[in-house]
Amino acid sequence: MTPRCSRRAMLGAATALGWVGRSARSAGSDAKPAVLGGEPVRRSAFPRWPIIGDEDVRALVDVLKSGCWYRGNGDRVARFEQQWADRLGSRHCVATANGTSALITALNALEIGPGDEVIVPPYTFVATINAVILQHALPVFVDVDPETFQIDASKIEEAITDRTRAIIPVHIGGAPADLDAVLEIARRRGLAVVEDACQAPLAEWRGKKVGTLGDLGCFSFQASKNLTSGEGGAVSTQDDRLYAECLSFQNNGRSGPGMPGIFARNGANLRLTEFQGALLATQLARLEPQSKTREENAAYLSEQLRRIPGITPARMYEGCTRNAYHLYMFRYDPDAFAGLPRSGFLKAMAAEGIPASGGYAPLYREPFLERALDSRAYRSIYSSARLASYRERLEFPGNERLCSEAVWLTQNMLLGSRADMDEIAGAIRKIQEHAGAIATA
Ligand SMILES: *Cc1c(COP(=O)(O)O)cnc(C)c1O
């Protein structure tokens, strides 16, 4: 136990910095850190995910008993597509097996193929990049802005060549990328925009739902996502022709959603099941209130975290009118924590009962990219000079910074109470207070 005087001194310093809220006292920043054998700030679990209600059980049992398990003989997927389109304010929506297949469907609808270049941010889930590689197109990385964690739109233009066909802005963490800038560049340069909104259901840019502003928008309903059926996805579009292409592509290239039908184009079976369609409808009923809770808790948490030296929450663009908060993301500066490296901070947070992660590692250093570039297909499509210059440009300081400084909290942690947020902030303050001891332990 630290002597009392040090607590008073600490609280004095905290008051000077404007830290003192209920939590500064209740979390007991003077107490020994849990990682050094003290009491954790928190013992209870954060809200579990997914949330399962009786209506989810009924919906699934109804589908089960109906015997209509796929969209060819049921109507749950089609009903969900309509609901999701309505919720987004989108003209069309096509459900897919998952978010990866939503991206693949979108790129196929645009006929992105071998030789094409597609602009992507490096700070994303691997699926964004894999969708491009599966088309045998080149994913051209444009660095991210470490302040916002989003693609740095001011660097897009210099990455455009005469082979560029599309831009995939990823609304990472649930906050919109700078769509004003991305859409303006795309319009002027004649490029398609596929929004990767997999982490951003109900996020808004200037009052409009993301995923409805580009040519196509892609969503994921995978287990971790804010709206989930375990696996699942959707593509939204305002374009009748692109809609028909997507609908056809996810149904083995049939001319429509039904069976039989003529095989009008190439395609795959990427259909969502009726079980998932039914579950998404019941889960969707909770998405709006959940999103509201996440936003309110995140705003409250940001207010507290901004006062802690060395903790910098991700900045949102001025055009962001709603953040879906799939992740709560901030940057951690070890210099404000007596040199305690991020890994040590994360360990100390876990010990305090606050699970946090360091997020993505640099994707362009994972083996999959070089393996694709060195594949038979890529070597036959792209000249060795083109591949060599591509390899030379795989340097992204903004992304490197985020990969080493980011800390993520998951969306379910924002579904509880303000007291939960107090405990998160309290744990960080406690670790900061004892950072020297933790760093040298
Ligand atoms: C989850 C996710 C995907 C892929 O979705 P799946 O449903 O897991 O296939 C793509 N992009 C981003 C940014 C994601 O977070």
CSV table of C-alpha atoms and ligand atoms in Angstrom, one decimal:
chain,number,residue,atom,x,y,z
A,1,MET,CA,0.0,0.0,0.0
A,2,THR,CA,1.4,3.4,-0.9
A,3,PRO,CA,1.5,6.0,1.9
A,4,ARG,CA,-1.4,8.4,2.2
A,5,CYS,CA,0.6,11.5,1.4
A,6,SER,CA,1.4,10.1,-2.0
A,7,ARG,CA,-2.3,9.7,-2.6
A,8,ARG,CA,-3.0,13.3,-1.6
A,9,ALA,CA,-0.1,14.4,-3.8
A,10,MET,CA,-1.5,12.4,-6.7
A,11,LEU,CA,-5.0,13.7,-6.3
A,12,GLY,CA,-3.6,17.2,-6.2
A,13,ALA,CA,-1.8,16.6,-9.5
A,14,ALA,CA,-5.0,15.0,-10.8
A,15,THR,CA,-7.1,18.0,-9.8
A,16,ALA,CA,-4.6,20.3,-11.6
A,17,LEU,CA,-5.0,18.2,-14.7
A,18,GLY,CA,-8.7,18.1,-14.3
A,19,TRP,CA,-8.8,14.3,-13.8
A,20,VAL,CA,-10.8,14.1,-10.8
A,21,GLY,CA,-14.2,12.4,-11.4
A,22,ARG,CA,-16.0,9.8,-9.4
A,23,SER,CA,-13.7,7.2,-10.8
A,24,ALA,CA,-10.4,8.8,-9.7
A,25,ARG,CA,-11.4,8.1,-6.2
A,26,SER,CA,-13.4,4.9,-6.6
A,27,ALA,CA,-10.9,3.3,-8.8
A,28,GLY,CA,-8.2,4.1,-6.3
A,29,SER,CA,-5.3,5.1,-8.4
A,30,ASP,CA,-3.0,4.9,-5.4
A,31,ALA,CA,-3.7,1.2,-5.0
A,32,LYS,CA,-1.1,-1.3,-6.1
A,33,PRO,CA,-1.5,-2.3,-9.8
A,34,ALA,CA,-3.1,-5.7,-10.3
A,35,VAL,CA,-0.2,-6.7,-12.6
A,36,LEU,CA,2.1,-6.3,-9.5
A,37,GLY,CA,-0.3,-8.3,-7.3
A,38,GLY,CA,-2.8,-5.5,-6.3
A,39,GLU,CA,-6.6,-5.5,-6.5
A,40,PRO,CA,-7.9,-5.2,-10.0
A,41,VAL,CA,-10.1,-2.2,-10.8
A,42,ARG,CA,-12.7,-4.5,-12.2
A,43,ARG,CA,-13.7,-8.1,-11.5
A,44,SER,CA,-16.9,-8.4,-13.5
A,45,ALA,CA,-17.1,-9.2,-17.2
A,46,PHE,CA,-18.1,-6.7,-19.8
A,47,PRO,CA,-21.4,-7.2,-21.5
A,48,ARG,CA,-21.3,-10.5,-23.4
A,49,TRP,CA,-21.6,-10.7,-27.2
A,50,PRO,CA,-23.7,-11.7,-29.0
A,51,ILE,CA,-27.0,-10.9,-27.2
A,52,ILE,CA,-29.5,-13.7,-27.4
A,53,GLY,CA,-33.2,-13.1,-26.7
A,54,ASP,CA,-36.3,-15.3,-26.9
A,55,GLU,CA,-37.2,-13.7,-30.2
A,56,ASP,CA,-33.9,-15.0,-31.7
A,57,VAL,CA,-34.7,-18.5,-30.5
A,58,ARG,CA,-38.3,-18.3,-31.9
A,59,ALA,CA,-37.0,-16.9,-35.3
A,60,LEU,CA,-34.5,-19.8,-35.7
A,61,VAL,CA,-37.0,-22.5,-34.6
A,62,ASP,CA,-39.6,-21.1,-37.0
A,63,VAL,CA,-37.1,-21.4,-39.9
A,64,LEU,CA,-36.0,-24.9,-38.7
A,65,LYS,CA,-39.6,-26.2,-38.6
A,66,SER,CA,-40.6,-24.6,-41.9
A,67,GLY,CA,-38.0,-26.7,-43.7
A,68,CYS,CA,-37.3,-23.7,-45.9
A,69,TRP,CA,-33.6,-23.3,-45.1
A,70,TYR,CA,-32.2,-21.5,-48.1
A,71,ARG,CA,-33.3,-18.4,-49.9
A,72,GLY,CA,-34.5,-20.4,-52.9
A,73,ASN,CA,-37.5,-21.6,-51.0
A,74,GLY,CA,-37.9,-19.1,-48.1
A,75,ASP,CA,-38.4,-15.4,-47.8
A,76,ARG,CA,-36.3,-14.5,-44.7
A,77,VAL,CA,-33.2,-13.4,-46.6
A,78,ALA,CA,-35.2,-11.3,-49.0
A,79,ARG,CA,-37.1,-9.7,-46.1
A,80,PHE,CA,-33.9,-8.9,-44.3
A,81,GLU,CA,-32.4,-7.4,-47.5
A,82,GLN,CA,-35.4,-5.1,-47.7
A,83,GLN,CA,-35.1,-4.1,-44.1
A,84,TRP,CA,-31.4,-3.4,-44.3
A,85,ALA,CA,-31.8,-1.4,-47.5
A,86,ASP,CA,-34.6,0.6,-45.7
A,87,ARG,CA,-32.5,1.1,-42.6
A,88,LEU,CA,-29.6,2.4,-44.7
A,89,GLY,CA,-31.7,4.5,-47.0
A,90,SER,CA,-30.3,2.5,-49.8
A,91,ARG,CA,-32.1,1.6,-53.1
A,92,HIS,CA,-30.9,-2.0,-53.1
A,93,CYS,CA,-29.3,-4.6,-50.8
A,94,VAL,CA,-28.0,-8.0,-51.6
A,95,ALA,CA,-27.2,-10.4,-48.8
A,96,THR,CA,-24.0,-12.5,-49.0
A,97,ALA,CA,-22.4,-15.3,-47.0
A,98,ASN,CA,-20.1,-12.9,-45.2
A,99,GLY,CA,-18.3,-9.6,-45.5
A,100,THR,CA,-15.4,-11.0,-47.5
A,101,SER,CA,-17.9,-12.3,-50.1
A,102,ALA,CA,-19.7,-9.0,-50.1
A,103,LEU,CA,-16.4,-7.4,-51.2
A,104,ILE,CA,-15.8,-10.1,-53.8
A,105,THR,CA,-19.3,-9.6,-55.1
A,106,ALA,CA,-18.8,-5.9,-55.3
A,107,LEU,CA,-15.5,-6.2,-57.2
A,108,ASN,CA,-17.0,-8.7,-59.6
A,109,ALA,CA,-20.0,-6.5,-60.2
A,110,LEU,CA,-17.5,-3.7,-61.2
A,111,GLU,CA,-15.5,-6.2,-63.4
A,112,ILE,CA,-12.3,-5.5,-61.5
A,113,GLY,CA,-9.8,-8.1,-62.8
A,114,PRO,CA,-6.3,-9.0,-63.7
A,115,GLY,CA,-4.1,-5.9,-64.4
A,116,ASP,CA,-6.3,-3.5,-62.5
A,117,GLU,CA,-5.2,-1.6,-59.5
A,118,VAL,CA,-7.4,-0.9,-56.5
A,119,ILE,CA,-6.5,1.6,-53.9
A,120,VAL,CA,-6.8,0.4,-50.3
A,121,PRO,CA,-5.6,1.5,-46.8
A,122,PRO,CA,-3.1,-0.8,-45.1
A,123,TYR,CA,-4.8,-0.4,-41.7
A,124,THR,CA,-7.6,-2.9,-42.3
A,125,PHE,CA,-8.7,-6.5,-41.9
A,126,VAL,CA,-6.9,-8.8,-44.3
A,127,ALA,CA,-10.2,-9.5,-46.2
A,128,THR,CA,-10.2,-6.0,-47.8
A,129,ILE,CA,-6.9,-6.9,-49.4
A,130,ASN,CA,-7.7,-10.6,-50.2
A,131,ALA,CA,-10.9,-9.5,-52.1
A,132,VAL,CA,-8.6,-7.6,-54.5
A,133,ILE,CA,-6.0,-10.3,-54.7
A,134,LEU,CA,-8.7,-12.9,-55.5
A,135,GLN,CA,-9.5,-10.8,-58.6
A,136,HIS,CA,-5.8,-11.0,-59.5
A,137,ALA,CA,-5.8,-7.2,-59.3
A,138,LEU,CA,-3.1,-5.2,-57.4
A,139,PRO,CA,-4.0,-3.8,-54.0
A,140,VAL,CA,-2.3,-0.4,-54.0
A,141,PHE,CA,-1.9,0.8,-50.4
A,142,VAL,CA,-2.3,4.4,-49.5
A,143,ASP,CA,-1.1,5.2,-46.1
A,144,VAL,CA,-3.4,6.1,-43.2
A,145,ASP,CA,-3.6,9.2,-41.1
A,146,PRO,CA,-2.5,8.3,-37.6
A,147,GLU,CA,-4.8,10.9,-36.1
A,148,THR,CA,-8.0,9.4,-37.6
A,149,PHE,CA,-6.8,5.8,-38.3
A,150,GLN,CA,-8.5,6.2,-41.8
A,151,ILE,CA,-7.0,6.3,-45.3
A,152,ASP,CA,-5.2,9.6,-45.8
A,153,ALA,CA,-7.2,11.0,-48.7
A,154,SER,CA,-4.5,13.6,-49.5
A,155,LYS,CA,-2.3,10.8,-50.6
A,156,ILE,CA,-4.7,9.0,-52.9
A,157,GLU,CA,-4.2,11.1,-55.9
A,158,GLU,CA,-0.5,10.4,-56.2
A,159,ALA,CA,-1.2,6.6,-56.1
A,160,ILE,CA,-3.6,6.7,-59.1
A,161,THR,CA,-2.2,5.4,-62.4
A,162,ASP,CA,-3.8,4.6,-65.7
A,163,ARG,CA,-4.5,1.1,-64.4
A,164,THR,CA,-6.4,2.3,-61.3
A,165,ARG,CA,-10.1,1.2,-61.4
A,166,ALA,CA,-11.4,1.7,-57.9
A,167,ILE,CA,-10.9,3.0,-54.3
A,168,ILE,CA,-11.9,1.0,-51.3
A,169,PRO,CA,-12.2,3.4,-48.3
A,170,VAL,CA,-12.5,1.3,-45.2
A,171,HIS,CA,-14.5,2.9,-42.3
A,172,ILE,CA,-12.2,1.5,-39.8
A,173,GLY,CA,-13.4,1.0,-36.2
A,174,GLY,CA,-16.8,2.2,-37.3
A,175,ALA,CA,-15.8,5.8,-38.0
A,176,PRO,CA,-16.3,7.1,-41.6
A,177,ALA,CA,-13.3,7.6,-43.8
A,178,ASP,CA,-13.1,11.1,-45.4
A,179,LEU,CA,-15.8,10.5,-47.9
A,180,ASP,CA,-16.0,14.1,-49.2
A,181,ALA,CA,-12.4,13.8,-50.4
A,182,VAL,CA,-12.6,10.2,-51.6
A,183,LEU,CA,-15.8,10.7,-53.6
A,184,GLU,CA,-14.5,13.9,-55.1
A,185,ILE,CA,-11.2,12.3,-56.3
A,186,ALA,CA,-13.1,9.2,-57.6
A,187,ARG,CA,-15.6,11.4,-59.5
A,188,ARG,CA,-12.9,13.5,-61.1
A,189,ARG,CA,-10.6,10.6,-62.0
A,190,GLY,CA,-13.4,8.3,-63.1
A,191,LEU,CA,-12.9,5.6,-60.4
A,192,ALA,CA,-15.4,3.4,-58.7
A,193,VAL,CA,-15.8,3.5,-54.9
A,194,VAL,CA,-16.5,0.4,-52.9
A,195,GLU,CA,-17.0,1.3,-49.3
A,196,ASP,CA,-15.8,-1.3,-46.9
A,197,ALA,CA,-18.4,-0.6,-44.2
A,198,CYS,CA,-17.9,-4.0,-42.5
A,199,GLN,CA,-17.2,-2.3,-39.2
A,200,ALA,CA,-19.6,0.6,-39.7
A,201,PRO,CA,-23.3,-0.4,-39.8
A,202,LEU,CA,-25.4,2.8,-39.1
A,203,ALA,CA,-22.3,5.1,-39.2
A,204,GLU,CA,-23.1,8.3,-41.0
A,205,TRP,CA,-21.3,10.8,-43.2
A,206,ARG,CA,-23.1,14.2,-43.2
A,207,GLY,CA,-26.3,12.5,-42.1
A,208,LYS,CA,-26.2,9.7,-44.7
A,209,LYS,CA,-25.4,6.1,-43.8
A,210,VAL,CA,-22.0,5.0,-44.9
A,211,GLY,CA,-22.2,2.2,-47.5
A,212,THR,CA,-24.7,4.2,-49.5
A,213,LEU,CA,-22.4,7.0,-50.8
A,214,GLY,CA,-20.0,5.0,-52.9
A,215,ASP,CA,-21.0,2.9,-55.9
A,216,LEU,CA,-21.3,-0.1,-53.6
A,217,GLY,CA,-21.1,-0.6,-49.8
A,218,CYS,CA,-20.1,-3.8,-48.1
A,219,PHE,CA,-21.2,-5.0,-44.7
A,220,SER,CA,-20.2,-8.0,-42.5
A,221,PHE,CA,-22.4,-9.8,-40.0
A,222,GLN,CA,-19.6,-12.0,-38.7
A,223,ALA,CA,-19.7,-12.9,-35.0
A,224,SER,CA,-17.7,-10.0,-33.7
A,225,LYS,CA,-19.5,-7.3,-35.7
A,226,ASN,CA,-22.1,-4.9,-34.4
A,227,LEU,CA,-24.9,-6.7,-36.3
A,228,THR,CA,-24.3,-10.4,-36.4
A,229,SER,CA,-25.7,-13.8,-37.4
A,230,GLY,CA,-22.3,-15.6,-36.8
A,231,GLU,CA,-21.4,-15.2,-40.4
A,232,GLY,CA,-23.2,-13.0,-43.0
A,233,GLY,CA,-22.7,-10.0,-45.2
A,234,ALA,CA,-24.4,-7.6,-47.5
A,235,VAL,CA,-23.8,-5.3,-50.5
A,236,SER,CA,-25.7,-2.1,-50.8
A,237,THR,CA,-26.0,0.0,-54.0
A,238,GLN,CA,-28.2,2.7,-55.5
A,239,ASP,CA,-27.4,1.4,-59.0
A,240,ASP,CA,-29.9,-0.9,-60.7
A,241,ARG,CA,-27.4,-2.5,-62.9
A,242,LEU,CA,-24.8,-3.1,-60.2
A,243,TYR,CA,-27.6,-4.5,-58.0
A,244,ALA,CA,-28.5,-7.1,-60.8
A,245,GLU,CA,-24.9,-8.0,-61.1
A,246,CYS,CA,-24.5,-8.6,-57.4
A,247,LEU,CA,-27.7,-10.6,-57.1
A,248,SER,CA,-26.6,-12.8,-59.9
A,249,PHE,CA,-23.0,-13.2,-58.8
A,250,GLN,CA,-23.9,-14.5,-55.3
A,251,ASN,CA,-26.3,-17.0,-56.9
A,252,ASN,CA,-23.9,-18.8,-59.2
A,253,GLY,CA,-24.5,-16.3,-61.9
A,254,ARG,CA,-28.2,-17.0,-62.3
A,255,SER,CA,-30.2,-14.3,-64.0
A,256,GLY,CA,-32.1,-13.6,-60.8
A,257,PRO,CA,-32.4,-14.6,-57.1
A,258,GLY,CA,-34.7,-17.6,-57.9
A,259,MET,CA,-34.0,-21.1,-59.2
A,260,PRO,CA,-33.9,-22.2,-61.8
A,261,GLY,CA,-32.8,-19.4,-64.1
A,262,ILE,CA,-30.3,-19.1,-66.9
A,263,PHE,CA,-26.7,-18.8,-66.1
A,264,ALA,CA,-26.1,-15.2,-67.2
A,265,ARG,CA,-22.6,-14.6,-65.9
A,266,ASN,CA,-19.9,-16.2,-63.8
A,267,GLY,CA,-20.6,-16.4,-60.1
A,268,ALA,CA,-20.4,-18.3,-56.9
A,269,ASN,CA,-22.7,-19.6,-54.3
A,270,LEU,CA,-22.4,-16.9,-51.7
A,271,ARG,CA,-25.9,-17.1,-50.5
A,272,LEU,CA,-27.0,-16.2,-46.9
A,273,THR,CA,-29.1,-18.9,-45.3
A,274,GLU,CA,-32.7,-18.4,-44.1
A,275,PHE,CA,-31.5,-19.1,-40.6
A,276,GLN,CA,-29.1,-16.1,-40.8
A,277,GLY,CA,-31.8,-14.0,-42.5
A,278,ALA,CA,-34.2,-14.6,-39.7
A,279,LEU,CA,-31.6,-14.0,-37.0
A,280,LEU,CA,-30.4,-10.8,-38.6
A,281,ALA,CA,-34.0,-9.5,-38.6
A,282,THR,CA,-34.3,-10.0,-34.8
A,283,GLN,CA,-30.8,-8.7,-34.1
A,284,LEU,CA,-31.5,-5.7,-36.3
A,285,ALA,CA,-34.3,-4.6,-33.9
A,286,ARG,CA,-31.6,-4.0,-31.3
A,287,LEU,CA,-29.0,-2.3,-33.4
A,288,GLU,CA,-30.3,1.3,-33.1
A,289,PRO,CA,-30.5,1.3,-29.3
A,290,GLN,CA,-27.2,-0.5,-29.0
A,291,SER,CA,-25.6,2.0,-31.4
A,292,LYS,CA,-26.9,4.8,-29.2
A,293,THR,CA,-25.5,3.3,-26.1
A,294,ARG,CA,-22.1,2.8,-27.7
A,295,GLU,CA,-22.0,6.4,-28.9
A,296,GLU,CA,-22.9,7.8,-25.5
A,297,ASN,CA,-20.5,5.7,-23.6
A,298,ALA,CA,-17.7,6.4,-26.2
A,299,ALA,CA,-18.3,10.1,-25.9
A,300,TYR,CA,-18.1,9.9,-22.2
A,301,LEU,CA,-15.0,7.8,-22.3
A,302,SER,CA,-13.3,10.1,-24.8
A,303,GLU,CA,-13.9,13.1,-22.5
A,304,GLN,CA,-12.0,11.3,-19.7
A,305,LEU,CA,-9.2,9.8,-21.9
A,306,ARG,CA,-8.4,13.1,-23.5
A,307,ARG,CA,-7.3,14.3,-20.1
A,308,ILE,CA,-4.8,11.6,-19.7
A,309,PRO,CA,-1.4,12.5,-21.0
A,310,GLY,CA,-0.1,10.0,-23.6
A,311,ILE,CA,-3.6,8.7,-24.5
A,312,THR,CA,-5.0,10.1,-27.8
A,313,PRO,CA,-8.5,8.8,-28.9
A,314,ALA,CA,-8.9,8.5,-32.7
A,315,ARG,CA,-10.1,11.8,-34.2
A,316,MET,CA,-13.2,11.9,-36.3
A,317,TYR,CA,-13.6,13.9,-39.5
A,318,GLU,CA,-15.8,16.9,-39.4
A,319,GLY,CA,-18.2,15.1,-41.8
A,320,CYS,CA,-18.7,12.3,-39.4
A,321,THR,CA,-22.2,12.6,-38.0
A,322,ARG,CA,-22.3,9.2,-36.5
A,323,ASN,CA,-19.6,6.7,-35.5
A,324,ALA,CA,-20.7,3.0,-35.2
A,325,TYR,CA,-17.9,2.3,-32.7
A,326,HIS,CA,-17.1,-1.3,-33.7
A,327,LEU,CA,-13.9,-0.5,-32.0
A,328,TYR,CA,-12.9,2.2,-29.5
A,329,MET,CA,-9.4,3.1,-30.7
A,330,PHE,CA,-6.8,5.3,-29.2
A,331,ARG,CA,-3.0,5.8,-29.4
A,332,TYR,CA,-0.7,5.0,-26.5
A,333,ASP,CA,2.5,6.9,-25.9
A,334,PRO,CA,5.0,5.0,-23.7
A,335,ASP,CA,6.8,8.3,-22.9
A,336,ALA,CA,3.9,9.4,-20.8
A,337,PHE,CA,4.0,6.0,-19.0
A,338,ALA,CA,7.6,6.0,-17.8
A,339,GLY,CA,8.6,4.1,-21.0
A,340,LEU,CA,6.3,1.2,-20.3
A,341,PRO,CA,5.9,-0.4,-23.7
A,342,ARG,CA,2.5,-1.0,-25.2
A,343,SER,CA,2.7,-4.7,-24.6
A,344,GLY,CA,3.3,-4.0,-20.9
A,345,PHE,CA,0.4,-1.6,-20.8
A,346,LEU,CA,-1.9,-4.1,-22.4
A,347,LYS,CA,-0.9,-6.7,-19.9
A,348,ALA,CA,-1.4,-4.3,-17.0
A,349,MET,CA,-4.9,-3.4,-18.4
A,350,ALA,CA,-5.8,-7.1,-18.7
A,351,ALA,CA,-4.7,-7.6,-15.1
A,352,GLU,CA,-7.0,-4.7,-14.0
A,353,GLY,CA,-9.9,-6.5,-15.7
A,354,ILE,CA,-10.0,-4.4,-18.8
A,355,PRO,CA,-9.3,-6.5,-22.0
A,356,ALA,CA,-7.6,-4.4,-24.6
A,357,SER,CA,-5.6,-5.3,-27.8
A,358,GLY,CA,-2.9,-3.8,-29.9
A,359,GLY,CA,-5.0,-4.2,-33.1
A,360,TYR,CA,-3.5,-4.9,-36.5
A,361,ALA,CA,0.0,-5.7,-37.5
A,362,PRO,CA,1.4,-4.4,-40.8
A,363,LEU,CA,-0.5,-6.5,-43.4
A,364,TYR,CA,2.1,-5.9,-46.2
A,365,ARG,CA,4.7,-7.8,-44.2
A,366,GLU,CA,2.4,-10.9,-43.8
A,367,PRO,CA,3.4,-13.8,-46.1
A,368,PHE,CA,0.2,-13.8,-48.1
A,369,LEU,CA,1.1,-10.7,-50.1
A,370,GLU,CA,4.5,-11.8,-51.4
A,371,ARG,CA,3.0,-15.3,-52.0
A,372,ALA,CA,0.4,-13.7,-54.3
A,373,LEU,CA,2.9,-11.4,-56.0
A,374,ASP,CA,5.1,-14.4,-56.6
A,375,SER,CA,2.3,-16.6,-57.8
A,376,ARG,CA,2.1,-18.1,-61.3
A,377,ALA,CA,-0.9,-15.9,-62.1
A,378,TYR,CA,0.6,-12.6,-61.0
A,379,ARG,CA,3.9,-13.3,-62.7
A,380,SER,CA,2.0,-14.0,-65.9
A,381,ILE,CA,-0.2,-10.9,-65.6
A,382,TYR,CA,2.3,-8.3,-64.3
A,383,SER,CA,5.8,-7.5,-65.6
A,384,SER,CA,8.6,-8.2,-63.2
A,385,ALA,CA,9.5,-4.5,-63.4
A,386,ARG,CA,5.9,-3.6,-62.3
A,387,LEU,CA,6.0,-6.1,-59.4
A,388,ALA,CA,9.5,-4.9,-58.4
A,389,SER,CA,8.4,-1.3,-58.2
A,390,TYR,CA,5.2,-2.4,-56.3
A,391,ARG,CA,7.4,-4.1,-53.7
A,392,GLU,CA,9.7,-1.1,-53.4
A,393,ARG,CA,6.8,1.1,-52.4
A,394,LEU,CA,5.5,-1.0,-49.4
A,395,GLU,CA,6.4,1.6,-46.8
A,396,PHE,CA,3.8,3.3,-44.8
A,397,PRO,CA,5.0,5.3,-41.8
A,398,GLY,CA,1.4,6.3,-40.7
A,399,ASN,CA,0.4,2.7,-40.6
A,400,GLU,CA,3.6,1.6,-38.9
A,401,ARG,CA,2.8,4.2,-36.2
A,402,LEU,CA,-0.7,2.9,-35.7
A,403,CYS,CA,0.4,-0.7,-35.6
A,404,SER,CA,2.8,0.1,-32.8
A,405,GLU,CA,0.8,2.7,-30.9
A,406,ALA,CA,-2.9,1.7,-31.2
A,407,VAL,CA,-5.0,0.3,-28.4
A,408,TRP,CA,-8.4,-1.2,-29.1
A,409,LEU,CA,-11.4,-1.8,-27.0
A,410,THR,CA,-14.2,-4.0,-28.5
A,411,GLN,CA,-17.7,-2.8,-29.2
A,412,ASN,CA,-19.4,-4.9,-26.5
A,413,MET,CA,-17.4,-3.0,-23.8
A,414,LEU,CA,-19.3,0.1,-24.8
A,415,LEU,CA,-22.7,-1.6,-24.2
A,416,GLY,CA,-22.7,-1.3,-20.4
A,417,SER,CA,-22.9,1.6,-18.0
A,418,ARG,CA,-21.0,4.9,-17.5
A,419,ALA,CA,-19.4,3.2,-14.4
A,420,ASP,CA,-17.8,0.7,-16.9
A,421,MET,CA,-16.2,3.7,-18.7
A,422,ASP,CA,-15.1,5.1,-15.4
A,423,GLU,CA,-13.3,1.8,-14.6
A,424,ILE,CA,-11.6,1.8,-18.0
A,425,ALA,CA,-10.3,5.3,-17.5
A,426,GLY,CA,-9.5,4.6,-13.9
A,427,ALA,CA,-7.4,1.6,-14.8
A,428,ILE,CA,-5.4,3.7,-17.3
A,429,ARG,CA,-4.8,6.4,-14.7
A,430,LYS,CA,-3.8,3.8,-12.2
A,431,ILE,CA,-1.3,2.2,-14.6
A,432,GLN,CA,0.1,5.6,-15.4
A,433,GLU,CA,0.6,6.5,-11.8
A,434,HIS,CA,2.6,3.3,-11.3
A,435,ALA,CA,4.1,3.0,-14.7
A,436,GLY,CA,7.6,3.3,-13.5
A,437,ALA,CA,7.2,0.4,-11.1
A,438,ILE,CA,5.4,-1.7,-13.7
A,439,ALA,CA,8.1,-1.0,-16.3
A,440,THR,CA,10.9,-2.0,-14.1
A,441,ALA,CA,9.2,-5.0,-12.4
B,1,LIG,C1,-14.9,-8.2,-40.8
B,1,LIG,C2,-14.3,-7.4,-41.9
B,1,LIG,C3,-14.3,-7.9,-43.2
B,1,LIG,C4,-14.7,-9.2,-43.6
B,1,LIG,O1,-15.9,-9.7,-43.1
B,1,LIG,P1,-16.2,-11.3,-42.9
B,1,LIG,O2,-17.6,-11.3,-42.6
B,1,LIG,O3,-15.4,-11.7,-41.7
B,1,LIG,O4,-15.8,-12.0,-44.1
B,1,LIG,C5,-13.8,-7.0,-44.2
B,1,LIG,N1,-13.4,-5.8,-43.9
B,1,LIG,C6,-13.3,-5.3,-42.6
B,1,LIG,C7,-12.8,-4.0,-42.4
B,1,LIG,C8,-13.8,-6.1,-41.6
B,1,LIG,O5,-13.7,-5.7,-40.4
